[in-house]
Amino acid sequence: MYHGNLFIISAPSGTGKTTILKKTIAAMKEIVFSVSHTTRTPRAGEQEGVDYFFIDKDVFLSMEQQGLFLEWAEVHGNLYGTSRSTIQAEAEKGLDIILDIDVQGARQVNEKFKDKGVFIFIAPPSLEELARRLAGRSTEAEAIIATRLANAKEEMKSIDDYDYVIVNDTVEQAVEVLKSIIIAERSRTRRDLSGEPLNLVF
Ligand code: ADP
Ligand code: 5GP
């Protein structure tokens, strides 16, 4: 039986979600990142099987046809999906799982799991700051940045569908808030601060 929590985290591209998730996961126990499959090309420094499983479009579509994805979506012109087997393997260990997926994927997970997931939206302090962060990251060409900014306005409209909103003003503060949410949700599901199930036998 799965005793972990499923955290679904969305944010417009460039908000700082990857930065926040990496620091949060490194600082906590019993929580893992669900590595997605994507047809996007790797950015400098991204590792196969750590950041994503990088696959060709025909492989992705064949996996989709076989029903291997729990959810999938086209985001900024690339395909992204969460494979069922990735989630299954972590769930069997009873770990908390973080899904870093876009608003379309979050909607699909919500339909499948209803009240079982914890939905968290990370918002940038402003659209201007988001543009600065995307440009500062220097991983995308200008045209791609423009697409991501246009999509951000659309994605912000889904904010009310989420249980929690974190504004990423400073990384340190956003990480503290995310850790607090994880700890609070662990308390709801009777797990101790380190994520282990509580064993209260009197
Ligand atoms: P995402 O995963 O949401 O696309 P990243 O984590 O790659 O975003 O962050 C985008 C850029 O913004 C990176 O260069 C990162 O260092 C920077 N960044 C992240 N959080 C902050 C913050 N709170 N203040 C300033 N810059 C930030
Ligand atoms: P990036 O290309 O910047 O890594 O990610 C772009 C967007 O794709 C982000 O909003 C990210 O959350 C989303 N994304 C990453 N993996 C998945 C996935 O498996 N499914 C869905 N639906 N979106 C994903």
PDB file of C-alpha atoms and ligand atoms in Angstrom:
ATOM      1  CA  MET A   1       0.000   0.000   0.000  1.00  0.00           C
ATOM      2  CA  TYR A   2       1.339   3.467  -0.921  1.00  0.00           C
ATOM      3  CA  HIS A   3       1.935   5.614   2.181  1.00  0.00           C
ATOM      4  CA  GLY A   4       3.926   8.415   0.581  1.00  0.00           C
ATOM      5  CA  ASN A   5       2.581  11.748  -0.638  1.00  0.00           C
ATOM      6  CA  LEU A   6       2.351  12.748  -4.274  1.00  0.00           C
ATOM      7  CA  PHE A   7       3.398  16.393  -4.725  1.00  0.00           C
ATOM      8  CA  ILE A   8       2.511  17.903  -8.100  1.00  0.00           C
ATOM      9  CA  ILE A   9       4.461  21.092  -8.745  1.00  0.00           C
ATOM     10  CA  SER A  10       3.920  23.477 -11.668  1.00  0.00           C
ATOM     11  CA  ALA A  11       5.429  26.835 -12.549  1.00  0.00           C
ATOM     12  CA  PRO A  12       5.913  28.935 -15.663  1.00  0.00           C
ATOM     13  CA  SER A  13       9.264  28.153 -17.279  1.00  0.00           C
ATOM     14  CA  GLY A  14      12.072  30.255 -15.756  1.00  0.00           C
ATOM     15  CA  THR A  15      10.333  30.796 -12.396  1.00  0.00           C
ATOM     16  CA  GLY A  16      13.023  28.851 -10.548  1.00  0.00           C
ATOM     17  CA  LYS A  17      11.214  25.572  -9.971  1.00  0.00           C
ATOM     18  CA  THR A  18      14.215  23.349 -10.799  1.00  0.00           C
ATOM     19  CA  THR A  19      16.461  25.407  -8.491  1.00  0.00           C
ATOM     20  CA  ILE A  20      13.955  25.159  -5.631  1.00  0.00           C
ATOM     21  CA  LEU A  21      13.221  21.452  -6.125  1.00  0.00           C
ATOM     22  CA  LYS A  22      16.887  20.443  -6.218  1.00  0.00           C
ATOM     23  CA  LYS A  23      17.623  22.290  -2.943  1.00  0.00           C
ATOM     24  CA  THR A  24      14.495  20.973  -1.243  1.00  0.00           C
ATOM     25  CA  ILE A  25      15.086  17.338  -2.233  1.00  0.00           C
ATOM     26  CA  ALA A  26      18.759  17.564  -1.205  1.00  0.00           C
ATOM     27  CA  ALA A  27      17.700  18.864   2.227  1.00  0.00           C
ATOM     28  CA  MET A  28      15.008  16.272   2.952  1.00  0.00           C
ATOM     29  CA  LYS A  29      14.771  12.509   3.374  1.00  0.00           C
ATOM     30  CA  GLU A  30      12.305   9.991   1.944  1.00  0.00           C
ATOM     31  CA  ILE A  31      11.408  12.168  -1.032  1.00  0.00           C
ATOM     32  CA  VAL A  32      12.299  11.622  -4.677  1.00  0.00           C
ATOM     33  CA  PHE A  33      11.985  13.489  -7.957  1.00  0.00           C
ATOM     34  CA  SER A  34      10.023  11.788 -10.724  1.00  0.00           C
ATOM     35  CA  VAL A  35      12.260  11.868 -13.803  1.00  0.00           C
ATOM     36  CA  SER A  36      10.121  12.631 -16.868  1.00  0.00           C
ATOM     37  CA  HIS A  37      10.605  11.628 -20.489  1.00  0.00           C
ATOM     38  CA  THR A  38      10.976  14.436 -23.013  1.00  0.00           C
ATOM     39  CA  THR A  39      11.679  15.043 -26.686  1.00  0.00           C
ATOM     40  CA  ARG A  40      13.438  18.341 -25.815  1.00  0.00           C
ATOM     41  CA  THR A  41      17.189  18.469 -26.435  1.00  0.00           C
ATOM     42  CA  PRO A  42      19.321  18.453 -23.266  1.00  0.00           C
ATOM     43  CA  ARG A  43      20.622  21.775 -21.902  1.00  0.00           C
ATOM     44  CA  ALA A  44      24.277  22.085 -20.959  1.00  0.00           C
ATOM     45  CA  GLY A  45      24.803  20.204 -17.705  1.00  0.00           C
ATOM     46  CA  GLU A  46      21.599  18.175 -17.879  1.00  0.00           C
ATOM     47  CA  GLN A  47      22.101  14.460 -17.287  1.00  0.00           C
ATOM     48  CA  GLU A  48      20.250  11.543 -18.858  1.00  0.00           C
ATOM     49  CA  GLY A  49      18.140   9.752 -16.247  1.00  0.00           C
ATOM     50  CA  VAL A  50      18.719  12.493 -13.666  1.00  0.00           C
ATOM     51  CA  ASP A  51      17.058  15.579 -15.154  1.00  0.00           C
ATOM     52  CA  TYR A  52      15.076  13.766 -17.853  1.00  0.00           C
ATOM     53  CA  PHE A  53      15.062  10.675 -20.027  1.00  0.00           C
ATOM     54  CA  PHE A  54      15.773  12.299 -23.400  1.00  0.00           C
ATOM     55  CA  ILE A  55      14.039  10.378 -26.194  1.00  0.00           C
ATOM     56  CA  ASP A  56      13.082  10.816 -29.848  1.00  0.00           C
ATOM     57  CA  LYS A  57       9.577  11.832 -30.813  1.00  0.00           C
ATOM     58  CA  ASP A  58       8.764   8.465 -32.412  1.00  0.00           C
ATOM     59  CA  VAL A  59       9.832   6.621 -29.253  1.00  0.00           C
ATOM     60  CA  PHE A  60       7.714   8.993 -27.163  1.00  0.00           C
ATOM     61  CA  LEU A  61       4.658   8.495 -29.375  1.00  0.00           C
ATOM     62  CA  SER A  62       5.099   4.730 -29.311  1.00  0.00           C
ATOM     63  CA  MET A  63       5.261   4.792 -25.473  1.00  0.00           C
ATOM     64  CA  GLU A  64       2.137   6.929 -25.446  1.00  0.00           C
ATOM     65  CA  GLN A  65       0.342   4.460 -27.760  1.00  0.00           C
ATOM     66  CA  GLN A  66       1.232   1.624 -25.383  1.00  0.00           C
ATOM     67  CA  GLY A  67      -0.328   3.570 -22.474  1.00  0.00           C
ATOM     68  CA  LEU A  68       2.975   3.808 -20.614  1.00  0.00           C
ATOM     69  CA  PHE A  69       2.413   7.417 -19.482  1.00  0.00           C
ATOM     70  CA  LEU A  70       0.441   8.390 -16.406  1.00  0.00           C
ATOM     71  CA  GLU A  71       0.115  11.825 -18.018  1.00  0.00           C
ATOM     72  CA  TRP A  72       1.760  13.629 -20.894  1.00  0.00           C
ATOM     73  CA  ALA A  73       1.513  16.972 -22.694  1.00  0.00           C
ATOM     74  CA  GLU A  74       3.010  19.113 -25.404  1.00  0.00           C
ATOM     75  CA  VAL A  75       4.697  22.067 -23.694  1.00  0.00           C
ATOM     76  CA  HIS A  76       6.446  24.890 -25.583  1.00  0.00           C
ATOM     77  CA  GLY A  77       6.552  22.656 -28.682  1.00  0.00           C
ATOM     78  CA  ASN A  78       8.133  19.590 -27.027  1.00  0.00           C
ATOM     79  CA  LEU A  79       6.557  16.436 -25.607  1.00  0.00           C
ATOM     80  CA  TYR A  80       6.878  15.625 -21.904  1.00  0.00           C
ATOM     81  CA  GLY A  81       5.475  12.658 -19.979  1.00  0.00           C
ATOM     82  CA  THR A  82       5.539  10.877 -16.632  1.00  0.00           C
ATOM     83  CA  SER A  83       5.948   7.128 -17.051  1.00  0.00           C
ATOM     84  CA  ARG A  84       3.777   4.894 -14.886  1.00  0.00           C
ATOM     85  CA  SER A  85       6.694   2.563 -14.108  1.00  0.00           C
ATOM     86  CA  THR A  86       8.818   5.412 -12.675  1.00  0.00           C
ATOM     87  CA  ILE A  87       6.049   6.366 -10.253  1.00  0.00           C
ATOM     88  CA  GLN A  88       5.235   2.738  -9.461  1.00  0.00           C
ATOM     89  CA  ALA A  89       8.805   1.893  -8.460  1.00  0.00           C
ATOM     90  CA  GLU A  90       9.055   4.838  -6.024  1.00  0.00           C
ATOM     91  CA  ALA A  91       5.530   4.303  -4.678  1.00  0.00           C
ATOM     92  CA  GLU A  92       6.367   0.702  -3.832  1.00  0.00           C
ATOM     93  CA  LYS A  93       9.162   1.997  -1.590  1.00  0.00           C
ATOM     94  CA  GLY A  94       6.598   4.214   0.200  1.00  0.00           C
ATOM     95  CA  LEU A  95       8.530   7.380  -0.670  1.00  0.00           C
ATOM     96  CA  ASP A  96       7.107  10.869  -1.182  1.00  0.00           C
ATOM     97  CA  ILE A  97       7.251  11.693  -4.890  1.00  0.00           C
ATOM     98  CA  ILE A  98       7.582  15.100  -6.561  1.00  0.00           C
ATOM     99  CA  LEU A  99       6.179  15.493 -10.066  1.00  0.00           C
ATOM    100  CA  ASP A 100       7.507  18.571 -11.871  1.00  0.00           C
ATOM    101  CA  ILE A 101       4.856  18.876 -14.578  1.00  0.00           C
ATOM    102  CA  ASP A 102       3.019  21.614 -16.438  1.00  0.00           C
ATOM    103  CA  VAL A 103      -0.574  22.752 -15.822  1.00  0.00           C
ATOM    104  CA  GLN A 104      -2.014  20.375 -18.471  1.00  0.00           C
ATOM    105  CA  GLY A 105      -0.288  17.378 -16.877  1.00  0.00           C
ATOM    106  CA  ALA A 106      -1.389  18.486 -13.389  1.00  0.00           C
ATOM    107  CA  ARG A 107      -4.994  18.553 -14.618  1.00  0.00           C
ATOM    108  CA  GLN A 108      -4.676  14.956 -15.887  1.00  0.00           C
ATOM    109  CA  VAL A 109      -3.207  13.769 -12.554  1.00  0.00           C
ATOM    110  CA  ASN A 110      -5.990  15.569 -10.686  1.00  0.00           C
ATOM    111  CA  GLU A 111      -8.608  13.751 -12.765  1.00  0.00           C
ATOM    112  CA  LYS A 112      -6.956  10.377 -12.101  1.00  0.00           C
ATOM    113  CA  PHE A 113      -6.115  10.793  -8.398  1.00  0.00           C
ATOM    114  CA  LYS A 114      -8.744  13.342  -7.307  1.00  0.00           C
ATOM    115  CA  ASP A 115      -7.927  14.335  -3.713  1.00  0.00           C
ATOM    116  CA  LYS A 116      -4.831  12.145  -3.371  1.00  0.00           C
ATOM    117  CA  GLY A 117      -2.280  14.595  -4.777  1.00  0.00           C
ATOM    118  CA  VAL A 118      -0.956  17.803  -3.221  1.00  0.00           C
ATOM    119  CA  PHE A 119      -0.932  20.506  -5.904  1.00  0.00           C
ATOM    120  CA  ILE A 120       1.619  23.322  -5.567  1.00  0.00           C
ATOM    121  CA  PHE A 121       2.076  26.258  -7.942  1.00  0.00           C
ATOM    122  CA  ILE A 122       5.307  28.268  -7.909  1.00  0.00           C
ATOM    123  CA  ALA A 123       4.825  31.794  -9.255  1.00  0.00           C
ATOM    124  CA  PRO A 124       7.424  34.382 -10.300  1.00  0.00           C
ATOM    125  CA  PRO A 125       7.260  37.745  -8.459  1.00  0.00           C
ATOM    126  CA  SER A 126       6.341  39.456 -11.783  1.00  0.00           C
ATOM    127  CA  LEU A 127       6.366  38.857 -15.537  1.00  0.00           C
ATOM    128  CA  GLU A 128       9.296  41.286 -15.890  1.00  0.00           C
ATOM    129  CA  GLU A 129      11.360  39.297 -13.379  1.00  0.00           C
ATOM    130  CA  LEU A 130      10.412  36.074 -15.179  1.00  0.00           C
ATOM    131  CA  ALA A 131      11.729  37.551 -18.456  1.00  0.00           C
ATOM    132  CA  ARG A 132      14.977  38.517 -16.682  1.00  0.00           C
ATOM    133  CA  ARG A 133      15.419  34.990 -15.257  1.00  0.00           C
ATOM    134  CA  LEU A 134      14.752  33.308 -18.608  1.00  0.00           C
ATOM    135  CA  ALA A 135      17.242  35.597 -20.352  1.00  0.00           C
ATOM    136  CA  GLY A 136      19.744  35.207 -17.498  1.00  0.00           C
ATOM    137  CA  ARG A 137      19.662  31.419 -17.701  1.00  0.00           C
ATOM    138  CA  SER A 138      20.947  31.704 -21.310  1.00  0.00           C
ATOM    139  CA  THR A 139      19.742  28.215 -22.218  1.00  0.00           C
ATOM    140  CA  GLU A 140      17.195  29.180 -24.875  1.00  0.00           C
ATOM    141  CA  ALA A 141      17.212  31.295 -28.008  1.00  0.00           C
ATOM    142  CA  GLU A 142      15.196  34.537 -27.993  1.00  0.00           C
ATOM    143  CA  ALA A 143      12.293  33.093 -29.975  1.00  0.00           C
ATOM    144  CA  ILE A 144      11.970  30.216 -27.488  1.00  0.00           C
ATOM    145  CA  ILE A 145      12.054  32.666 -24.569  1.00  0.00           C
ATOM    146  CA  ALA A 146       9.223  34.631 -26.217  1.00  0.00           C
ATOM    147  CA  THR A 147       7.100  31.444 -26.511  1.00  0.00           C
ATOM    148  CA  ARG A 148       7.759  30.568 -22.866  1.00  0.00           C
ATOM    149  CA  LEU A 149       6.794  34.095 -21.715  1.00  0.00           C
ATOM    150  CA  ALA A 150       3.574  34.032 -23.749  1.00  0.00           C
ATOM    151  CA  ASN A 151       2.728  30.608 -22.279  1.00  0.00           C
ATOM    152  CA  ALA A 152       3.462  31.916 -18.755  1.00  0.00           C
ATOM    153  CA  LYS A 153       0.515  34.338 -18.931  1.00  0.00           C
ATOM    154  CA  GLU A 154      -1.764  31.436 -19.866  1.00  0.00           C
ATOM    155  CA  GLU A 155      -0.341  29.111 -17.188  1.00  0.00           C
ATOM    156  CA  MET A 156      -0.879  31.741 -14.450  1.00  0.00           C
ATOM    157  CA  LYS A 157      -4.636  31.433 -15.093  1.00  0.00           C
ATOM    158  CA  SER A 158      -4.591  27.914 -13.600  1.00  0.00           C
ATOM    159  CA  ILE A 159      -3.273  29.101 -10.227  1.00  0.00           C
ATOM    160  CA  ASP A 160      -6.645  28.652  -8.471  1.00  0.00           C
ATOM    161  CA  ASP A 161      -6.663  24.921  -9.269  1.00  0.00           C
ATOM    162  CA  TYR A 162      -3.716  24.392  -6.880  1.00  0.00           C
ATOM    163  CA  ASP A 163      -3.736  23.752  -3.106  1.00  0.00           C
ATOM    164  CA  TYR A 164      -0.714  25.975  -2.407  1.00  0.00           C
ATOM    165  CA  VAL A 165       1.035  28.894  -4.103  1.00  0.00           C
ATOM    166  CA  ILE A 166       4.669  29.798  -3.448  1.00  0.00           C
ATOM    167  CA  VAL A 167       6.038  33.091  -4.807  1.00  0.00           C
ATOM    168  CA  ASN A 168       9.710  32.629  -5.683  1.00  0.00           C
ATOM    169  CA  ASP A 169      11.041  35.970  -4.506  1.00  0.00           C
ATOM    170  CA  THR A 170      14.189  34.587  -2.957  1.00  0.00           C
ATOM    171  CA  VAL A 171      15.267  30.960  -3.367  1.00  0.00           C
ATOM    172  CA  GLU A 172      15.936  30.545   0.365  1.00  0.00           C
ATOM    173  CA  GLN A 173      12.438  31.661   1.344  1.00  0.00           C
ATOM    174  CA  ALA A 174      10.720  29.604  -1.374  1.00  0.00           C
ATOM    175  CA  VAL A 175      12.632  26.477  -0.286  1.00  0.00           C
ATOM    176  CA  GLU A 176      11.597  27.076   3.344  1.00  0.00           C
ATOM    177  CA  VAL A 177       7.935  27.377   2.328  1.00  0.00           C
ATOM    178  CA  LEU A 178       8.084  24.222   0.193  1.00  0.00           C
ATOM    179  CA  LYS A 179       9.747  22.271   3.009  1.00  0.00           C
ATOM    180  CA  SER A 180       7.043  23.522   5.401  1.00  0.00           C
ATOM    181  CA  ILE A 181       4.291  22.333   3.054  1.00  0.00           C
ATOM    182  CA  ILE A 182       5.921  18.902   2.755  1.00  0.00           C
ATOM    183  CA  ILE A 183       6.261  18.628   6.546  1.00  0.00           C
ATOM    184  CA  ALA A 184       2.644  19.766   7.049  1.00  0.00           C
ATOM    185  CA  GLU A 185       1.374  17.197   4.543  1.00  0.00           C
ATOM    186  CA  ARG A 186       3.459  14.470   6.218  1.00  0.00           C
ATOM    187  CA  SER A 187       1.731  15.326   9.492  1.00  0.00           C
ATOM    188  CA  ARG A 188      -1.670  14.904   7.812  1.00  0.00           C
ATOM    189  CA  THR A 189      -0.678  11.451   6.607  1.00  0.00           C
ATOM    190  CA  ARG A 190       0.918  10.373   9.916  1.00  0.00           C
ATOM    191  CA  ARG A 191       4.559  10.451   8.926  1.00  0.00           C
ATOM    192  CA  ASP A 192       7.322  11.910  11.077  1.00  0.00           C
ATOM    193  CA  LEU A 193       9.453  14.931  10.101  1.00  0.00           C
ATOM    194  CA  SER A 194      11.970  12.767   8.251  1.00  0.00           C
ATOM    195  CA  GLY A 195       9.198  11.116   6.209  1.00  0.00           C
ATOM    196  CA  GLU A 196       9.091   7.731   7.996  1.00  0.00           C
ATOM    197  CA  PRO A 197       5.611   6.369   8.786  1.00  0.00           C
ATOM    198  CA  LEU A 198       4.667   6.948  12.437  1.00  0.00           C
ATOM    199  CA  ASN A 199       4.521   3.792  14.462  1.00  0.00           C
ATOM    200  CA  LEU A 200       2.417   4.707  17.488  1.00  0.00           C
ATOM    201  CA  VAL A 201       1.807   1.556  19.468  1.00  0.00           C
ATOM    202  CA  PHE A 202       0.669   1.990  23.075  1.00  0.00           C
TER     203      PHE A 202
HETATM  204  P1  ADP B   1      12.569  26.631 -14.027  1.00  0.00           P
HETATM  205  O1  ADP B   1      12.991  25.262 -13.600  1.00  0.00           O
HETATM  206  O2  ADP B   1      11.346  27.101 -13.297  1.00  0.00           O
HETATM  207  O3  ADP B   1      12.441  26.795 -15.513  1.00  0.00           O
HETATM  208  P2  ADP B   1      15.241  27.499 -13.127  1.00  0.00           P
HETATM  209  O4  ADP B   1      15.340  26.841 -11.802  1.00  0.00           O
HETATM  210  O5  ADP B   1      16.038  26.943 -14.258  1.00  0.00           O
HETATM  211  O6  ADP B   1      13.704  27.673 -13.576  1.00  0.00           O
HETATM  212  O7  ADP B   1      15.605  29.049 -12.900  1.00  0.00           O
HETATM  213  C1  ADP B   1      15.648  29.987 -13.989  1.00  0.00           C
HETATM  214  C2  ADP B   1      16.775  30.980 -13.739  1.00  0.00           C
HETATM  215  O8  ADP B   1      16.412  31.862 -12.668  1.00  0.00           O
HETATM  216  C3  ADP B   1      18.088  30.325 -13.344  1.00  0.00           C
HETATM  217  O9  ADP B   1      19.153  31.027 -13.939  1.00  0.00           O
HETATM  218  C4  ADP B   1      18.113  30.481 -11.817  1.00  0.00           C
HETATM  219  O10 ADP B   1      19.426  30.529 -11.298  1.00  0.00           O
HETATM  220  C5  ADP B   1      17.371  31.805 -11.614  1.00  0.00           C
HETATM  221  N1  ADP B   1      16.610  31.901 -10.342  1.00  0.00           N
HETATM  222  C6  ADP B   1      15.867  30.944  -9.756  1.00  0.00           C
HETATM  223  N2  ADP B   1      15.279  31.408  -8.635  1.00  0.00           N
HETATM  224  C7  ADP B   1      15.653  32.706  -8.520  1.00  0.00           C
HETATM  225  C8  ADP B   1      15.374  33.757  -7.567  1.00  0.00           C
HETATM  226  N3  ADP B   1      14.586  33.562  -6.505  1.00  0.00           N
HETATM  227  N4  ADP B   1      15.914  34.973  -7.768  1.00  0.00           N
HETATM  228  C9  ADP B   1      16.722  35.198  -8.847  1.00  0.00           C
HETATM  229  N5  ADP B   1      17.032  34.259  -9.777  1.00  0.00           N
HETATM  230  C10 ADP B   1      16.504  33.036  -9.620  1.00  0.00           C
HETATM  231  P1  5GP B   2      11.762  22.521 -19.284  1.00  0.00           P
HETATM  232  O1  5GP B   2      11.865  22.299 -20.753  1.00  0.00           O
HETATM  233  O2  5GP B   2      11.983  23.971 -18.916  1.00  0.00           O
HETATM  234  O3  5GP B   2      12.576  21.550 -18.472  1.00  0.00           O
HETATM  235  O4  5GP B   2      10.243  22.199 -18.876  1.00  0.00           O
HETATM  236  C1  5GP B   2       9.202  22.851 -19.533  1.00  0.00           C
HETATM  237  C2  5GP B   2       7.893  22.535 -18.869  1.00  0.00           C
HETATM  238  O5  5GP B   2       7.585  21.150 -19.021  1.00  0.00           O
HETATM  239  C3  5GP B   2       7.847  22.814 -17.364  1.00  0.00           C
HETATM  240  O6  5GP B   2       6.615  23.486 -17.113  1.00  0.00           O
HETATM  241  C4  5GP B   2       7.832  21.446 -16.749  1.00  0.00           C
HETATM  242  O7  5GP B   2       7.132  21.414 -15.520  1.00  0.00           O
HETATM  243  C5  5GP B   2       7.077  20.666 -17.805  1.00  0.00           C
HETATM  244  N1  5GP B   2       7.281  19.222 -17.674  1.00  0.00           N
HETATM  245  C6  5GP B   2       8.426  18.552 -17.367  1.00  0.00           C
HETATM  246  N2  5GP B   2       8.221  17.242 -17.313  1.00  0.00           N
HETATM  247  C7  5GP B   2       6.889  17.041 -17.574  1.00  0.00           C
HETATM  248  C8  5GP B   2       6.047  15.889 -17.650  1.00  0.00           C
HETATM  249  O8  5GP B   2       6.458  14.752 -17.449  1.00  0.00           O
HETATM  250  N3  5GP B   2       4.744  16.099 -17.966  1.00  0.00           N
HETATM  251  C9  5GP B   2       4.241  17.347 -18.188  1.00  0.00           C
HETATM  252  N4  5GP B   2       2.938  17.440 -18.470  1.00  0.00           N
HETATM  253  N5  5GP B   2       4.994  18.452 -18.133  1.00  0.00           N
HETATM  254  C10 5GP B   2       6.308  18.310 -17.824  1.00  0.00           C
END
